[in-house]
mmCIF file of C-alpha atoms and ligand atoms in Angstrom:
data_model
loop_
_atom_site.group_PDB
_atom_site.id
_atom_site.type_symbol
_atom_site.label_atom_id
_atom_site.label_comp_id
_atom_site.label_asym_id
_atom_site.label_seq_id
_atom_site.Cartn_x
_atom_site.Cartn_y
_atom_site.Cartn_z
ATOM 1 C CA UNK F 834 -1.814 7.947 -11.849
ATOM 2 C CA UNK F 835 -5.028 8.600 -10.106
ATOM 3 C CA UNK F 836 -5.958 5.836 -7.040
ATOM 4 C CA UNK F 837 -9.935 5.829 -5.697
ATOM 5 C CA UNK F 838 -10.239 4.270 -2.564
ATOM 6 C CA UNK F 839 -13.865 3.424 -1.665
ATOM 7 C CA UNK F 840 -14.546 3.080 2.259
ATOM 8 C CA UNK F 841 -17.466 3.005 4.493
ATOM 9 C CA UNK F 842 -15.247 5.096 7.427
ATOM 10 C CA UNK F 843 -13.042 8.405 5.518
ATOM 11 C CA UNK F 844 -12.036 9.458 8.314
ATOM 12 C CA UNK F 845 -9.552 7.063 8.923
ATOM 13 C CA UNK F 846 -7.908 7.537 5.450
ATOM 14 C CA UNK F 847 -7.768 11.685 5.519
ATOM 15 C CA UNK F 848 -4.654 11.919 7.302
ATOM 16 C CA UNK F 849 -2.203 9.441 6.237
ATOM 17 C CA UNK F 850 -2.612 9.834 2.690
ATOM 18 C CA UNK F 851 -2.005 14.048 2.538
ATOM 19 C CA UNK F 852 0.985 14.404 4.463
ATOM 20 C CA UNK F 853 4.206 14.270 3.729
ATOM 21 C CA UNK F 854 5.636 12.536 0.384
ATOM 22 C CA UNK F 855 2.020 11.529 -0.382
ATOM 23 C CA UNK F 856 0.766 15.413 -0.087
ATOM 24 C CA UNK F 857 3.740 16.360 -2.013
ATOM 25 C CA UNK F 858 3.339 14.294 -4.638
ATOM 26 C CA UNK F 859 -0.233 15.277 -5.010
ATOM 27 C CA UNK F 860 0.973 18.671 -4.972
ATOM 28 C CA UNK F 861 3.472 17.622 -7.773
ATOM 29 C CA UNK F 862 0.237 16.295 -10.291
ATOM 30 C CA UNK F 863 1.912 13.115 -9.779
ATOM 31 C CA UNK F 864 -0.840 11.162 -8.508
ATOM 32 C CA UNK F 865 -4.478 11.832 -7.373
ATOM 33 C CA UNK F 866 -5.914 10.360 -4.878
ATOM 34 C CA UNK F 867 -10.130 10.057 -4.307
ATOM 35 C CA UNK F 868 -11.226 8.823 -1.149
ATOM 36 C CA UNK F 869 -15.144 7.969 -1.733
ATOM 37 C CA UNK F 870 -17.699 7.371 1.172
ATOM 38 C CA UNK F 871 -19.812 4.494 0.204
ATOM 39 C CA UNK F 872 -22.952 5.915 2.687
ATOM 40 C CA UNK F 873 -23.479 8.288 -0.475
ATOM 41 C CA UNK F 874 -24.405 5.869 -2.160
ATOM 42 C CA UNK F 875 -27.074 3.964 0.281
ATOM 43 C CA UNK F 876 -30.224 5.423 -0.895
ATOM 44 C CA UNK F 877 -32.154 4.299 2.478
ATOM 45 C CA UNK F 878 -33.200 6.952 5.276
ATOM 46 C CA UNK F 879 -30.443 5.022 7.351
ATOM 47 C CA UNK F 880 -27.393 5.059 4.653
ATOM 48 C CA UNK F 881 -26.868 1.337 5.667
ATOM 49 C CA UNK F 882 -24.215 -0.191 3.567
ATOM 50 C CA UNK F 883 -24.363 -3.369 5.130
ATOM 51 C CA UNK F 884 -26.683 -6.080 6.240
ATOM 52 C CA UNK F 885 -27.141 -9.360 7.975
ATOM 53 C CA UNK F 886 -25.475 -12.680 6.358
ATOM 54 C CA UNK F 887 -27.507 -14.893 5.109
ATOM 55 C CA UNK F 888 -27.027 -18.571 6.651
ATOM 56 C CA UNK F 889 -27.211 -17.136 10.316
ATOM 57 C CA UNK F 890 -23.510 -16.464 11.380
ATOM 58 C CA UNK F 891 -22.791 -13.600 13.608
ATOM 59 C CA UNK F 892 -21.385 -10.728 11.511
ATOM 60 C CA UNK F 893 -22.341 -8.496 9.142
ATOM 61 C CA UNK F 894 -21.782 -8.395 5.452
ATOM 62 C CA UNK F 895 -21.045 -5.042 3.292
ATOM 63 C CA UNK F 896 -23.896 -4.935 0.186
ATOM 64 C CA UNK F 897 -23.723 -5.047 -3.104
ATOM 65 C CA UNK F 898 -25.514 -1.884 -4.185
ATOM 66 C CA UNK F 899 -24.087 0.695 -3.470
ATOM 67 C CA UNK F 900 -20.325 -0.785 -4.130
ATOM 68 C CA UNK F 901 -21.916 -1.798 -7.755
ATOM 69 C CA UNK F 902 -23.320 1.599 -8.400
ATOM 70 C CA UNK F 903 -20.049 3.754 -7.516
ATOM 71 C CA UNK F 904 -17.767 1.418 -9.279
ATOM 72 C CA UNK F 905 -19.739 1.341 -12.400
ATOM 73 C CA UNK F 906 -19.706 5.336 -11.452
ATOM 74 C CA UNK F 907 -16.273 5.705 -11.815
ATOM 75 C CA UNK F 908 -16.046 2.932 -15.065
ATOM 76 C CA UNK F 909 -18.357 5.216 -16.749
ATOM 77 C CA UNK F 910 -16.207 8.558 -16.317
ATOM 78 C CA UNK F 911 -12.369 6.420 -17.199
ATOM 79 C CA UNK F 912 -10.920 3.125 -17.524
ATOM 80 C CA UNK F 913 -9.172 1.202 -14.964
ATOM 81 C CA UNK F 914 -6.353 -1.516 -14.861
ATOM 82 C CA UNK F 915 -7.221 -2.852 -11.487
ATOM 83 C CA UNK F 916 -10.287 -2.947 -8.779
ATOM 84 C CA UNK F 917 -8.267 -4.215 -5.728
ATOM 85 C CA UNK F 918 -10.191 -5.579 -2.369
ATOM 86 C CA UNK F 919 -8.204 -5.415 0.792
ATOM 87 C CA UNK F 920 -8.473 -8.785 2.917
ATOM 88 C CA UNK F 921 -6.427 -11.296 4.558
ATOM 89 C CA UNK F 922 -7.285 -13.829 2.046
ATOM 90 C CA UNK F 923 -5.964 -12.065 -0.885
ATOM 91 C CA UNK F 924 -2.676 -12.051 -1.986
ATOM 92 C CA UNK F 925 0.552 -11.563 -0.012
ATOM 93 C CA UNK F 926 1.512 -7.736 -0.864
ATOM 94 C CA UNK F 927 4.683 -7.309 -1.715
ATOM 95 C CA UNK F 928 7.361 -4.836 -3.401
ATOM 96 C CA UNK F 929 6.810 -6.787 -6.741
ATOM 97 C CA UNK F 930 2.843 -6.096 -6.181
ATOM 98 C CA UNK F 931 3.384 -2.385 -5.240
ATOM 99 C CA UNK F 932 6.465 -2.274 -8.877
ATOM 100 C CA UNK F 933 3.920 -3.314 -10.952
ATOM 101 C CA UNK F 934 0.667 -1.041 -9.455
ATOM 102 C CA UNK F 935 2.905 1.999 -9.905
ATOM 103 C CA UNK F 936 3.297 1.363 -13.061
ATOM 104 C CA UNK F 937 -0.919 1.627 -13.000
ATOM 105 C CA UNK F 938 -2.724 4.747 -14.929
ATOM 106 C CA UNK F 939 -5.654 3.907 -12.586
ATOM 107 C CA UNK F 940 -6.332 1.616 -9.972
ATOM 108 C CA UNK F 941 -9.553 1.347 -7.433
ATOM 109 C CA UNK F 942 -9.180 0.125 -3.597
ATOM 110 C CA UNK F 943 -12.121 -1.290 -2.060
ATOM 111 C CA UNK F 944 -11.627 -1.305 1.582
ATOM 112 C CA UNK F 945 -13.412 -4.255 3.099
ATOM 113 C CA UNK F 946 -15.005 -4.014 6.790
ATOM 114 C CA UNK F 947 -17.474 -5.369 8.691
ATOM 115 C CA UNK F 948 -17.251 -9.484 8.439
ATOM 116 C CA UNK F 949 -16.380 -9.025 4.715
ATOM 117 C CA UNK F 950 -18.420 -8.213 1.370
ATOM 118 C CA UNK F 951 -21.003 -10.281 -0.645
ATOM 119 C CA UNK F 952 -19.174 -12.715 -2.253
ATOM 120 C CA UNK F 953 -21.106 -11.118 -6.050
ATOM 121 C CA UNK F 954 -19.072 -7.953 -5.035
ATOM 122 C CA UNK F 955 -15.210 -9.974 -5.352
ATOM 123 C CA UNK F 956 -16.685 -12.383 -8.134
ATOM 124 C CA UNK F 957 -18.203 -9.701 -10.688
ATOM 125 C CA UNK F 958 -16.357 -6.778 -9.977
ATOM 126 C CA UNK F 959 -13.048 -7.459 -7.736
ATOM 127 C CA UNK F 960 -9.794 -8.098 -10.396
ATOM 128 C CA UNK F 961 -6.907 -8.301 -7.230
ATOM 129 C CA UNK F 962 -7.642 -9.492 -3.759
ATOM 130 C CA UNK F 963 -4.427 -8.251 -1.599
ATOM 131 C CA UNK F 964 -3.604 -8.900 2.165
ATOM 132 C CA UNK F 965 -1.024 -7.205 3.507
ATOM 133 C CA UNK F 966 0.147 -10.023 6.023
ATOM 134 C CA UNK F 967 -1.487 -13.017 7.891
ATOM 135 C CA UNK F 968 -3.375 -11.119 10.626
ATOM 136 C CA UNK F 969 -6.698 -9.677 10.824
ATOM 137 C CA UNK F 970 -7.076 -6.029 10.942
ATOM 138 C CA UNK F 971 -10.529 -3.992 11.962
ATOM 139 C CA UNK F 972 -11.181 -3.106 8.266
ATOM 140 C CA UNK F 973 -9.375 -2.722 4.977
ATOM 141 C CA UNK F 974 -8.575 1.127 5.493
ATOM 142 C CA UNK F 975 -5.083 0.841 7.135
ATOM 143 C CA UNK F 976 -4.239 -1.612 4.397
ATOM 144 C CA UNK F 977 -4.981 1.124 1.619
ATOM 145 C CA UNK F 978 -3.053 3.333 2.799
ATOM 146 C CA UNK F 979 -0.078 0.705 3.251
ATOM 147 C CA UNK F 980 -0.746 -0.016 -0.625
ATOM 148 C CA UNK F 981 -1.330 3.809 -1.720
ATOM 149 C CA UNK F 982 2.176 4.851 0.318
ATOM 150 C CA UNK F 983 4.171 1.956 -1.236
ATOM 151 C CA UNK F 984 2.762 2.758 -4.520
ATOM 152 C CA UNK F 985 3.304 6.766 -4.669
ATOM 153 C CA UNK F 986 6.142 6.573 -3.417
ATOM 154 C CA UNK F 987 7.860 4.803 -6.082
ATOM 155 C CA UNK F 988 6.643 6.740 -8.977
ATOM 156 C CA UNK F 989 9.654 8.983 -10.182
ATOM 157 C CA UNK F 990 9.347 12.492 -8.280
ATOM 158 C CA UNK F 991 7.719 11.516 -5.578
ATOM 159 C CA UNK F 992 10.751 11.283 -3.436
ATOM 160 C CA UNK F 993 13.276 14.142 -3.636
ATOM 161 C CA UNK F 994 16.644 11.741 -4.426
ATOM 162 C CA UNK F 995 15.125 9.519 -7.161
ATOM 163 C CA UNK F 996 18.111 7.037 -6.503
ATOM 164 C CA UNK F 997 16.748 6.438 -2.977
ATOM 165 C CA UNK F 998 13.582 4.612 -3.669
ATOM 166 C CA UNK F 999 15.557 2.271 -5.796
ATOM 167 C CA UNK F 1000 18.173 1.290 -3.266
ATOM 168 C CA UNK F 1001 15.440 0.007 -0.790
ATOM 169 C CA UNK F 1002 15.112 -2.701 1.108
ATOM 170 C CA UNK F 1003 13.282 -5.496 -1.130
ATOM 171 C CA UNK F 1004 13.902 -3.609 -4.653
ATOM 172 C CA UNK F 1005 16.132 -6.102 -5.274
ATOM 173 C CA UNK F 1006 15.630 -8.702 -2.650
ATOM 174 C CA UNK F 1007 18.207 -7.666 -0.311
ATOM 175 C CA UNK F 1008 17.455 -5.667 2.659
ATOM 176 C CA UNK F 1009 19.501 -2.160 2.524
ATOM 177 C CA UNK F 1010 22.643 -1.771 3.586
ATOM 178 C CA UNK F 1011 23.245 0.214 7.481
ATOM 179 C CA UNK F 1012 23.410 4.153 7.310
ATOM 180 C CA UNK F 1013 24.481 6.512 9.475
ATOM 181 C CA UNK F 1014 24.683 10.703 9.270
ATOM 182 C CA UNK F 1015 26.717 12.982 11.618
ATOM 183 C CA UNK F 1016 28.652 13.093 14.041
ATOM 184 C CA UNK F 1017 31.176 10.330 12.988
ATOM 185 C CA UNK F 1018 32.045 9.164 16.588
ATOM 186 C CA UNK F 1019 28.372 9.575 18.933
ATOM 187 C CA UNK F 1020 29.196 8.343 22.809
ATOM 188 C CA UNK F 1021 32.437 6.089 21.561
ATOM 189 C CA UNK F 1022 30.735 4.845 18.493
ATOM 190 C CA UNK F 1023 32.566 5.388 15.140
ATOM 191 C CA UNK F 1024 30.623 5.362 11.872
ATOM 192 C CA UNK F 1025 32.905 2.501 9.620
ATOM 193 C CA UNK F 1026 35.965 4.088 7.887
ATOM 194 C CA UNK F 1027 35.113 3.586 4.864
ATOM 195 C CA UNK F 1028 32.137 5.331 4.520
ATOM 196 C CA UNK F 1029 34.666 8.238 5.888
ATOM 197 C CA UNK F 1030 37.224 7.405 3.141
ATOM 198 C CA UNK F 1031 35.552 9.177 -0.101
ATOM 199 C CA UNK F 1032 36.029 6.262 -2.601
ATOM 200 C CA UNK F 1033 32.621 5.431 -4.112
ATOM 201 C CA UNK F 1034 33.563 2.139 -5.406
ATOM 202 C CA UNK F 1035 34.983 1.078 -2.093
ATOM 203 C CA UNK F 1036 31.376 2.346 -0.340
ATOM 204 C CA UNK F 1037 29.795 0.999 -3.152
ATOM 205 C CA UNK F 1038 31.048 -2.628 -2.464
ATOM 206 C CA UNK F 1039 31.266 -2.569 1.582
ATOM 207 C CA UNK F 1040 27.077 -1.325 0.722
ATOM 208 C CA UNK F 1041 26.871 -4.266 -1.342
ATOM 209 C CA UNK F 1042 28.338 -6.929 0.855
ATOM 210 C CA UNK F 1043 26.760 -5.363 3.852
ATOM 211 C CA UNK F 1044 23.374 -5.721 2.374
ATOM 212 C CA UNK F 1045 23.878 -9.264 1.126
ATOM 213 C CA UNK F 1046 25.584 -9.962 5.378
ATOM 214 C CA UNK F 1047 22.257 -8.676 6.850
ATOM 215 C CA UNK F 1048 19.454 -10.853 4.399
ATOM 216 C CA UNK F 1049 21.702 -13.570 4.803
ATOM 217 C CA UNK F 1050 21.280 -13.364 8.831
ATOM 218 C CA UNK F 1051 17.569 -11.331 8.992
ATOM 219 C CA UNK F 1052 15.679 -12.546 5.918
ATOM 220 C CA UNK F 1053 17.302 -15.954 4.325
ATOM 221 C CA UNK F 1054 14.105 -16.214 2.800
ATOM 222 C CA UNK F 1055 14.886 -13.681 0.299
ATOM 223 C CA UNK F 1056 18.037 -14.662 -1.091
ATOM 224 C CA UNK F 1057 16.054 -17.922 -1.976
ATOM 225 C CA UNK F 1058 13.237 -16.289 -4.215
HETATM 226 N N1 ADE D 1193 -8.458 -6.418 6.163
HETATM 227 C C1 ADE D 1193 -8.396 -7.044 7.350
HETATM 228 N N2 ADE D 1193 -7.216 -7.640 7.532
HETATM 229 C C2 ADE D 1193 -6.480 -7.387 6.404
HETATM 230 C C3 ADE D 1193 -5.177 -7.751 5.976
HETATM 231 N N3 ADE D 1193 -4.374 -8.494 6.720
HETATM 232 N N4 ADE D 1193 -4.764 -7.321 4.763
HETATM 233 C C4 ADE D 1193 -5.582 -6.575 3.992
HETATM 234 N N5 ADE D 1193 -6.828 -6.211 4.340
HETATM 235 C C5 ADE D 1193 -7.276 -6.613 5.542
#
């Protein structure tokens, strides 16, 4: 899978996305990942990638040109399934969302900043608008990397123990079931018996009804969906 992300500030993508499970699995050839500076592609003395609104309001408003001319850039060298704008009037981003992207052979993430983009930009080129939750953030970088993460981390080998991403929280709309590691007694507190006991189908069902206790009592909302 390869995942372009096209921002006007790179800096604030460089770290989160080569660390960790996300360096590893670049390491791996799982997944590459092309973070693009859109001020290479202002061709003024100034690199200015965005401009005043028209209508007045306070604000500015990323341009069309040099978004245009990078993603047609890219179009012309493969093809790709998705051109994705982060803002919080796109879709609600969800585990669903972030199934289906990994699935993906190429996707594009077009970070939004400023006041927003010109509306041509998420008419004529945009396919997926995602938000990652009702709030406003400073710009769309911190919600790439929320989508990239989510994404890579799903695709099989990008985490060690390929059971664990699938016993998640939300990969099957029920939130995961308590763990705990050693020591079995910490200040008083005893990790449950059976998880001592050794027999899997026992753990296997006080995981399952411990999973279904806490959505039922955290997040009712998913057991409705
Ligand atoms: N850009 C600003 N706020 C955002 C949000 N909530 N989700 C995605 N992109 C954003």
């Amino acid at each position: 899978m390869r995942i372009d992300i096209l921002t006007v500030v790179p800096e604030l993508l460089t770290s989160p996305l080569h660390e960790s499970i996300l360096k590893r699995a670049q390491e791996k050839g799982l997944v590459e990942i092309v973070v693009h500076n859109l001020h290479d592609y202002a061709h003024d003395r100034r690199k200015t990638t965005d401009d005043y609104p028209f209508g007045g309001e306070a604000g500015m408003v990323m341009k069309c040109e040099p978004v245009f001319e990078l993603v047609e850039k890219l179009q012309s060298e493969r093809r790709y399934d998705e051109i994705i704008y982060t803002s919080p009037d796109g879709a609600r981003y969800d585990q669903h969302e972030a199934n289906r992207l990994s699935t993906l052979e190429n996707i594009i993430i077009l970070c939004g900043h400023y006041k927003g983009i010109d509306h041509r930009i998420r008419e004529h080129l945009v396919t997926r608008e995602i938000s990652i939750g009702d709030y406003v953030l400073t710009g769309g970088e911190l919600a790439a990397c929320i989508i990239a993460d989510s994404v890579v981390r799903i695709i099989p080998g990008a985490i060690g123990d390929e059971a664990s991403a699938l016993t998640d929280s939300f990969q099957d709309n029920l939130l995961a079931p308590p763990v705990y590691t050693r020591p079995a007694e910490f200040r008083g507190w005893r990790v449950p018996d059976v998880l001592l006991s050794g027999n899997f189908a026992e753990i296997a069902k006080w995981q399952d009804e411990q999973a279904y206790e806490r959505t039922k009592r955290l997040r009712p909302d998913l057991l409705n969906e």
